[in-house]
Amino acid sequence: LINEDINQFRDEFLKIHPYDQSEFFEAQTEEVRYLIYSYLSPEEMADVIEHVEREKQSDFIVEMNPTYAAQVLANMATDDAVDLLNDLDKNKVASYLTIMPEDEADEIKDLLHYEEKTAGSIMTTEFVVVNTHMTVKEAMRHLRKAAPDAETIYYIYVVNDDQQLIGVISLRDLIIAEGDLTIDEVVNRQIVSVSVGDDQEDIARMMRDYDFLALPVVDFQNHLLGIITVDDIMDVMDEEASDDYSKLAGVDVDDVDQNPITAAKKRLPWLIILLILGLFTASIIARFEETLEQVALLAIFIPLIAGMAGNTGTQSLAVAVRGIATGEFQKHGIVKTIMRESITGMITGITCGLAIWLIIFIWQGTMFLGFLVGLSIAITLFVATISGALVPLLMNRLNIDPAVASGPFITTINDIISITIYFGMATMFMQFLL
Amino acid sequence: LINEDINQFRDEFLKIHPYDQSEFFEAQTEEVRYLIYSYLSPEEMADVIEHVEREKQSDFIVEMNPTYAAQVLANMATDDAVDLLNDLDKNKVASYLTIMPEDEADEIKDLLHYEEKTAGSIMTTEFVVVNTHMTVKEAMRHLRKAAPDAETIYYIYVVNDDQQLIGVISLRDLIIAEGDLTIDEVVNRQIVSVSVGDDQEDIARMMRDYDFLALPVVDFQNHLLGIITVDDIMDVMDEEASDDYSKLAGVDVDDVDQNPITAAKKRLPWLIILLILGLFTASIIARFEETLEQVALLAIFIPLIAGMAGNTGTQSLAVAVRGIATGEFQKHGIVKTIMRESITGMITGITCGLAIWLIIFIWQGTMFLGFLVGLSIAITLFVATISGALVPLLMNRLNIDPAVASGPFITTINDIISITIYFGMATMFMQFLL
């Protein structure tokens, strides 16, 4: 199809939505991609690249001829170009910026400074701004001119002579307003803005709660620096959900696409760490070998106790991590949350403990073994519930977001705690078991 | 503050964003809420209720005087009112609909029929629609009139005389277009629409990929029924992320707010099921009691093997569930995915198996115990990786989305499999262990 006719290809390709273009483009072999580069202008290619998955964008840019690549970057939305460049090494970035038209390069350079995952790194500088002195009619005219380059024209931001943000007008209000009024008379001064250093997760939350389509980004002197649009925020929400999820599972869940060897390489570090932690658990049991040789029956409840500890810990971990992510926890305090989890752990612990005591009594006919297992489960659930909540809350308080708060790690720690409690008590009460 | 002065309260309250109003409102006691109902008109209250958390909206509606409640419902965005009414029992819904103005009641009734989580249930019928025969100027005039009630005015949908959707014009394009042209001449016919029965998760994915602010919803004859806006989709994304996450953890993660007793009640069913499954594991080990009494040392590796099985299973479960959610899996097939996971499981299994063999050999000095544990781990990781991916994929293929594909369940199943493999092999090769 492609090799045949450049005009026919362009006709059909440019008619479809850029997202579909990108899907088609990604599915092609390297040779076909080179053909596509030669068939499309940098502007057209920029549209395609913007819709390619984030992680793959830089691979395609690198395989283009550098002059073409620089032009594609210059034609992309500034915020998307910056995201892409952040994946490349500094020398490459510098060389692209040198070939690019100067004003585009400057815009990109400004945005490259901001730290990852902050408002600055996801904002775009392509927005419509008007001055308070303009009339509605002048503003409308300005808007028509600015529309083709702007990321959104549905909010028009209003600044004073010092470029400080003083309000916003929605296109909706601008359309209904009388043409002779000045912007000063129609501007909505109740404006919500975010600071350039704010975390992207907080911004996503704000946008969802307030139902905004875009939010202005300001510096400490309230100068308008850029805007963040809802389509970027949807990507952020997706990314953050994946992150939380990956943490709970102890695996990068975005590895769906990869070949088995890459996938195994990603999972192995975790598994090796857990293997070593598991050996630690084994060495604890080994210390109780004597107890175990006297009452081999003890061994049969090991998976039950360790499993229950792991599952409860994961439950309270998940509640805590999600509570932090959705901002629910900021409303309550850390102490109140831990108190709450303690009581929950106590209730579930006592219930499950009593249940297992009863079941083992009926099953094995031994009163004391059931009591021992039941008590171990009760204490274990109590401790595991607290530790599952405490670890992520402390990490969050200390402003670190580490793998330590991940599911498999908490599970293994709770294994160790539960086994120690179980065998410790068994050894202590040995005379009743024999 | 409130008790003092109705005018001052209204002044300050109505100045802030509805989301902030709702936050303030939710924090009040019942008595204060009753005061607020008497201070605010139903239109003003509708704004507040729309921004209250979904789960709590119905509680507030129920405590209002029914006539006031019906008026509040009539003034809410139709899709939000429908969501709320879905939480109430049928008699209550019917009584509200009877008191309500008839046209509002009809709109709501139309939407109440749609199944939960489909396009129909999240769409709104408040959109701007124009006919192909109108001129741009007429369309603009129509838009100004329709603007106050419409959920979005940034896309204007175009229908033919049979009310069939034939295209869309963005407000952006309408503003730039010549006033004398007919809509037929400027309409964009490359329109993406969704069907009224489509799943909300698929729609969220489309909106994210194509960067739309709204999507039209049509029936099988392509009649335009409603639109879905991006703010509703952000709520859907949040909800779906919570769902997936809850499933992996085996707990409803939205229970952050609840008191410990409610939280414990929610977690206990899971824990009891796992307790019973754990007893099943115990009964398997109990069958190998003889083996265990001969070589008590076997017991010390139980948590290690079960733990590794659980963790690997959770990893591949998470990759599968997330792959289904983001649509990555629809591109590959189920067979290819299982093949990929099998190879990944084989690689991680052999690596971990060899590592543990070596470590146990050095630690305990016994060649064969290490070999046994290593081989068990290798087989276990292989099986657990496959089962973690297979269960959710099969469930998805069968169009069921049950708790069976949840983390704790998979973990416990993998516990049972791994223990059986371990003790089965130990019994088989008993002569080498003694």
Short mmCIF file of N, CA and C in Angstrom, two decimals, chain A residues 170-282:
data_model
loop_
_atom_site.label_atom_id
_atom_site.label_comp_id
_atom_site.label_asym_id
_atom_site.label_seq_id
_atom_site.Cartn_x
_atom_site.Cartn_y
_atom_site.Cartn_z
N SER A 170 -14.40 32.51 30.98
CA SER A 170 -14.62 31.35 30.13
C SER A 170 -15.12 31.86 28.79
N LEU A 171 -14.83 31.08 27.76
CA LEU A 171 -15.27 31.46 26.43
C LEU A 171 -16.79 31.63 26.42
N ARG A 172 -17.44 30.75 27.20
CA ARG A 172 -18.89 30.82 27.38
C ARG A 172 -19.34 32.22 27.82
N ASP A 173 -18.69 32.75 28.85
CA ASP A 173 -19.06 34.08 29.36
C ASP A 173 -18.69 35.17 28.36
N LEU A 174 -17.54 34.98 27.69
CA LEU A 174 -17.09 35.99 26.75
C LEU A 174 -18.08 36.12 25.59
N ILE A 175 -18.63 34.98 25.17
CA ILE A 175 -19.58 34.99 24.05
C ILE A 175 -20.87 35.72 24.43
N ILE A 176 -21.30 35.56 25.67
CA ILE A 176 -22.56 36.19 26.08
C ILE A 176 -22.37 37.66 26.44
N ALA A 177 -21.13 38.09 26.72
CA ALA A 177 -20.89 39.45 27.22
C ALA A 177 -21.07 40.49 26.11
N GLU A 178 -21.46 41.72 26.53
CA GLU A 178 -21.59 42.85 25.60
C GLU A 178 -20.21 43.22 25.05
N GLY A 179 -20.14 43.53 23.75
CA GLY A 179 -18.85 43.79 23.12
C GLY A 179 -18.11 45.03 23.61
N ASP A 180 -18.84 46.00 24.17
CA ASP A 180 -18.19 47.26 24.52
C ASP A 180 -17.65 47.30 25.94
N LEU A 181 -18.02 46.31 26.73
CA LEU A 181 -17.50 46.28 28.10
C LEU A 181 -16.01 46.01 28.07
N THR A 182 -15.29 46.47 29.12
CA THR A 182 -13.88 46.10 29.19
C THR A 182 -13.77 44.78 29.93
N ILE A 183 -12.65 44.12 29.67
CA ILE A 183 -12.39 42.84 30.33
C ILE A 183 -12.47 43.01 31.84
N ASP A 184 -11.97 44.14 32.31
CA ASP A 184 -11.98 44.42 33.75
C ASP A 184 -13.38 44.29 34.34
N GLU A 185 -14.39 44.63 33.54
CA GLU A 185 -15.77 44.59 34.05
C GLU A 185 -16.39 43.19 34.04
N VAL A 186 -15.87 42.31 33.20
CA VAL A 186 -16.50 40.99 33.09
C VAL A 186 -15.66 39.85 33.67
N VAL A 187 -14.41 40.17 34.03
CA VAL A 187 -13.52 39.11 34.50
C VAL A 187 -14.03 38.48 35.80
N ASN A 188 -13.83 37.19 35.92
CA ASN A 188 -14.15 36.48 37.15
C ASN A 188 -12.88 36.41 38.00
N ARG A 189 -12.88 37.12 39.14
CA ARG A 189 -11.67 37.21 39.94
C ARG A 189 -11.50 36.06 40.93
N GLN A 190 -12.55 35.25 41.04
CA GLN A 190 -12.48 34.07 41.93
C GLN A 190 -11.73 32.98 41.20
N ILE A 191 -10.41 33.12 41.09
CA ILE A 191 -9.69 32.16 40.27
C ILE A 191 -8.88 31.19 41.11
N VAL A 192 -8.90 29.95 40.72
CA VAL A 192 -8.10 28.93 41.40
C VAL A 192 -6.86 28.70 40.55
N SER A 193 -5.69 28.86 41.14
CA SER A 193 -4.46 28.60 40.38
C SER A 193 -3.57 27.67 41.18
N VAL A 194 -2.59 27.08 40.51
CA VAL A 194 -1.64 26.23 41.22
C VAL A 194 -0.26 26.84 41.10
N SER A 195 0.60 26.47 42.03
CA SER A 195 1.95 27.00 42.04
C SER A 195 2.83 26.08 41.20
N VAL A 196 3.86 26.65 40.60
CA VAL A 196 4.67 25.93 39.61
C VAL A 196 5.34 24.68 40.21
N GLY A 197 5.56 24.67 41.53
CA GLY A 197 6.22 23.53 42.15
C GLY A 197 5.27 22.49 42.71
N ASP A 198 3.97 22.70 42.55
CA ASP A 198 2.98 21.77 43.12
C ASP A 198 3.07 20.38 42.49
N ASP A 199 2.75 19.36 43.28
CA ASP A 199 2.82 17.99 42.82
C ASP A 199 1.67 17.68 41.84
N GLN A 200 1.98 16.94 40.79
CA GLN A 200 0.97 16.67 39.75
C GLN A 200 -0.23 15.88 40.29
N GLU A 201 0.00 15.07 41.32
CA GLU A 201 -1.08 14.28 41.88
C GLU A 201 -2.10 15.20 42.56
N ASP A 202 -1.61 16.21 43.29
CA ASP A 202 -2.51 17.17 43.94
C ASP A 202 -3.32 17.93 42.91
N ILE A 203 -2.67 18.26 41.79
CA ILE A 203 -3.35 19.02 40.75
C ILE A 203 -4.46 18.18 40.10
N ALA A 204 -4.14 16.89 39.89
CA ALA A 204 -5.16 15.99 39.32
C ALA A 204 -6.38 15.94 40.23
N ARG A 205 -6.12 15.86 41.52
CA ARG A 205 -7.20 15.80 42.50
C ARG A 205 -8.05 17.07 42.43
N MET A 206 -7.38 18.23 42.36
CA MET A 206 -8.10 19.50 42.28
C MET A 206 -8.97 19.57 41.05
N MET A 207 -8.40 19.16 39.92
CA MET A 207 -9.13 19.24 38.67
C MET A 207 -10.35 18.34 38.70
N ARG A 208 -10.22 17.17 39.30
CA ARG A 208 -11.33 16.26 39.39
C ARG A 208 -12.42 16.82 40.31
N ASP A 209 -11.99 17.36 41.46
CA ASP A 209 -12.96 17.88 42.42
C ASP A 209 -13.68 19.12 41.91
N TYR A 210 -12.94 20.02 41.27
CA TYR A 210 -13.55 21.28 40.84
C TYR A 210 -14.10 21.22 39.42
N ASP A 211 -13.90 20.11 38.73
CA ASP A 211 -14.37 19.97 37.35
C ASP A 211 -13.85 21.07 36.43
N PHE A 212 -12.57 21.41 36.54
CA PHE A 212 -11.99 22.38 35.62
C PHE A 212 -11.51 21.69 34.34
N LEU A 213 -11.49 22.44 33.24
CA LEU A 213 -10.90 21.92 32.01
C LEU A 213 -9.44 22.34 31.89
N ALA A 214 -9.06 23.38 32.63
CA ALA A 214 -7.68 23.85 32.61
C ALA A 214 -7.42 24.63 33.90
N LEU A 215 -6.18 24.65 34.33
CA LEU A 215 -5.81 25.40 35.53
C LEU A 215 -4.59 26.25 35.21
N PRO A 216 -4.56 27.53 35.67
CA PRO A 216 -3.39 28.35 35.42
C PRO A 216 -2.28 28.04 36.43
N VAL A 217 -1.04 28.17 35.98
CA VAL A 217 0.11 27.92 36.83
C VAL A 217 0.84 29.24 37.06
N VAL A 218 1.10 29.58 38.31
CA VAL A 218 1.76 30.86 38.61
C VAL A 218 3.02 30.64 39.44
N ASP A 219 3.90 31.65 39.46
CA ASP A 219 5.06 31.60 40.34
C ASP A 219 4.71 32.29 41.66
N PHE A 220 5.71 32.49 42.51
CA PHE A 220 5.42 33.04 43.83
C PHE A 220 4.93 34.48 43.79
N GLN A 221 5.28 35.20 42.73
CA GLN A 221 4.78 36.58 42.59
C GLN A 221 3.47 36.61 41.81
N ASN A 222 2.85 35.46 41.63
CA ASN A 222 1.57 35.38 40.94
C ASN A 222 1.64 35.73 39.45
N HIS A 223 2.84 35.64 38.86
CA HIS A 223 2.96 35.80 37.41
C HIS A 223 2.44 34.55 36.73
N LEU A 224 1.67 34.73 35.68
CA LEU A 224 1.12 33.59 34.95
C LEU A 224 2.21 32.95 34.09
N LEU A 225 2.50 31.68 34.34
CA LEU A 225 3.59 31.00 33.62
C LEU A 225 3.08 30.03 32.57
N GLY A 226 1.92 29.43 32.82
CA GLY A 226 1.44 28.43 31.88
C GLY A 226 0.10 27.91 32.32
N ILE A 227 -0.41 26.93 31.58
CA ILE A 227 -1.66 26.31 31.99
C ILE A 227 -1.50 24.79 31.92
N ILE A 228 -2.34 24.10 32.68
CA ILE A 228 -2.39 22.64 32.63
C ILE A 228 -3.78 22.26 32.16
N THR A 229 -3.85 21.45 31.11
CA THR A 229 -5.16 21.10 30.56
C THR A 229 -5.58 19.70 30.98
N VAL A 230 -6.87 19.46 30.88
CA VAL A 230 -7.44 18.23 31.43
C VAL A 230 -6.90 16.98 30.73
N ASP A 231 -6.52 17.09 29.45
CA ASP A 231 -6.03 15.88 28.77
C ASP A 231 -4.68 15.43 29.35
N ASP A 232 -3.86 16.40 29.76
CA ASP A 232 -2.60 16.02 30.42
C ASP A 232 -2.88 15.40 31.78
N ILE A 233 -3.91 15.91 32.45
CA ILE A 233 -4.24 15.42 33.78
C ILE A 233 -4.78 13.99 33.72
N MET A 234 -5.48 13.66 32.64
CA MET A 234 -5.96 12.28 32.51
C MET A 234 -4.78 11.32 32.41
N ASP A 235 -3.72 11.75 31.71
CA ASP A 235 -2.53 10.91 31.63
C ASP A 235 -1.88 10.78 33.01
N VAL A 236 -1.88 11.89 33.77
CA VAL A 236 -1.31 11.86 35.12
C VAL A 236 -2.07 10.89 36.00
N MET A 237 -3.41 10.94 35.93
CA MET A 237 -4.23 10.06 36.76
C MET A 237 -3.93 8.60 36.46
N ASP A 238 -3.78 8.32 35.16
CA ASP A 238 -3.47 6.97 34.73
C ASP A 238 -2.12 6.51 35.27
N GLU A 239 -1.16 7.40 35.15
CA GLU A 239 0.20 7.12 35.58
C GLU A 239 0.23 6.85 37.10
N GLU A 240 -0.46 7.71 37.86
CA GLU A 240 -0.42 7.57 39.31
C GLU A 240 -1.15 6.30 39.75
N ALA A 241 -2.25 5.98 39.07
CA ALA A 241 -2.96 4.74 39.40
C ALA A 241 -2.07 3.54 39.14
N SER A 242 -1.35 3.56 38.02
CA SER A 242 -0.42 2.49 37.69
C SER A 242 0.68 2.38 38.74
N ASP A 243 1.18 3.53 39.18
CA ASP A 243 2.25 3.54 40.17
C ASP A 243 1.82 2.88 41.47
N ASP A 244 0.65 3.32 41.98
CA ASP A 244 0.14 2.75 43.23
C ASP A 244 -0.06 1.25 43.10
N TYR A 245 -0.59 0.89 41.95
CA TYR A 245 -0.90 -0.49 41.69
C TYR A 245 0.38 -1.33 41.62
N SER A 246 1.36 -0.79 40.91
CA SER A 246 2.65 -1.48 40.78
C SER A 246 3.26 -1.72 42.14
N LYS A 247 3.10 -0.72 43.02
CA LYS A 247 3.72 -0.81 44.32
C LYS A 247 3.07 -1.93 45.14
N LEU A 248 1.77 -2.02 45.04
CA LEU A 248 1.06 -3.03 45.81
C LEU A 248 1.44 -4.43 45.33
N ALA A 249 1.69 -4.55 44.03
CA ALA A 249 1.96 -5.87 43.46
C ALA A 249 3.44 -6.21 43.48
N GLY A 250 4.29 -5.21 43.69
CA GLY A 250 5.73 -5.46 43.63
C GLY A 250 6.20 -5.74 42.23
N VAL A 251 5.58 -5.13 41.24
CA VAL A 251 6.00 -5.32 39.86
C VAL A 251 5.57 -4.11 39.05
N ASP A 252 6.35 -3.74 38.07
CA ASP A 252 5.96 -2.65 37.20
C ASP A 252 4.89 -3.14 36.24
N VAL A 253 3.64 -2.71 36.46
CA VAL A 253 2.55 -3.26 35.67
C VAL A 253 2.51 -2.74 34.24
N ASP A 254 3.38 -1.80 33.92
CA ASP A 254 3.39 -1.31 32.55
C ASP A 254 4.24 -2.19 31.64
N ASP A 255 4.64 -3.35 32.13
CA ASP A 255 5.56 -4.16 31.32
C ASP A 255 4.82 -5.15 30.42
N VAL A 256 3.54 -4.91 30.21
CA VAL A 256 2.71 -5.83 29.42
C VAL A 256 3.31 -6.12 28.04
N ASP A 257 3.85 -5.07 27.47
CA ASP A 257 4.31 -5.15 26.09
C ASP A 257 5.59 -5.94 25.89
N GLN A 258 6.35 -6.07 26.97
CA GLN A 258 7.71 -6.53 26.82
C GLN A 258 7.83 -8.02 26.55
N ASN A 259 8.99 -8.41 26.07
CA ASN A 259 9.23 -9.83 25.86
C ASN A 259 9.55 -10.48 27.20
N PRO A 260 9.42 -11.80 27.30
CA PRO A 260 9.53 -12.50 28.59
C PRO A 260 10.85 -12.24 29.31
N ILE A 261 11.93 -12.10 28.55
CA ILE A 261 13.23 -11.94 29.20
C ILE A 261 13.30 -10.59 29.92
N THR A 262 12.81 -9.53 29.23
CA THR A 262 12.78 -8.22 29.88
C THR A 262 11.86 -8.26 31.09
N ALA A 263 10.70 -8.91 30.93
CA ALA A 263 9.76 -8.99 32.04
C ALA A 263 10.38 -9.72 33.23
N ALA A 264 11.06 -10.82 32.95
CA ALA A 264 11.69 -11.58 34.02
C ALA A 264 12.77 -10.74 34.71
N LYS A 265 13.52 -10.01 33.91
CA LYS A 265 14.58 -9.15 34.47
C LYS A 265 14.00 -8.12 35.43
N LYS A 266 12.81 -7.60 35.07
CA LYS A 266 12.18 -6.59 35.92
C LYS A 266 11.66 -7.20 37.22
N ARG A 267 11.18 -8.44 37.14
CA ARG A 267 10.58 -9.02 38.33
C ARG A 267 11.61 -9.66 39.25
N LEU A 268 12.73 -10.10 38.67
CA LEU A 268 13.68 -10.87 39.46
C LEU A 268 14.27 -10.13 40.66
N PRO A 269 14.65 -8.86 40.52
CA PRO A 269 15.24 -8.19 41.70
C PRO A 269 14.34 -8.33 42.93
N TRP A 270 13.03 -8.05 42.74
CA TRP A 270 12.08 -8.19 43.82
C TRP A 270 12.07 -9.60 44.37
N LEU A 271 12.01 -10.57 43.45
CA LEU A 271 11.89 -11.95 43.89
C LEU A 271 13.14 -12.39 44.66
N ILE A 272 14.30 -11.91 44.23
CA ILE A 272 15.54 -12.28 44.94
C ILE A 272 15.55 -11.68 46.35
N ILE A 273 15.12 -10.42 46.46
CA ILE A 273 15.04 -9.79 47.78
C ILE A 273 14.08 -10.59 48.68
N LEU A 274 12.96 -10.98 48.11
CA LEU A 274 11.98 -11.72 48.89
C LEU A 274 12.50 -13.10 49.25
N LEU A 275 13.30 -13.67 48.35
CA LEU A 275 13.91 -14.97 48.61
C LEU A 275 14.81 -14.87 49.84
N ILE A 276 15.58 -13.80 49.89
CA ILE A 276 16.51 -13.63 51.01
C ILE A 276 15.73 -13.38 52.31
N LEU A 277 14.67 -12.55 52.20
CA LEU A 277 13.82 -12.34 53.37
C LEU A 277 13.17 -13.64 53.81
N GLY A 278 12.79 -14.46 52.82
CA GLY A 278 12.18 -15.75 53.12
C GLY A 278 13.15 -16.67 53.85
N LEU A 279 14.43 -16.58 53.45
CA LEU A 279 15.45 -17.38 54.13
C LEU A 279 15.59 -16.94 55.57
N PHE A 280 15.41 -15.66 55.79
CA PHE A 280 15.44 -15.12 57.13
C PHE A 280 14.31 -15.74 57.96
N THR A 281 13.11 -15.80 57.36
CA THR A 281 11.98 -16.47 58.02
C THR A 281 12.36 -17.92 58.32
N ALA A 282 12.96 -18.58 57.33
CA ALA A 282 13.35 -19.98 57.51
C ALA A 282 14.31 -20.12 58.68
#
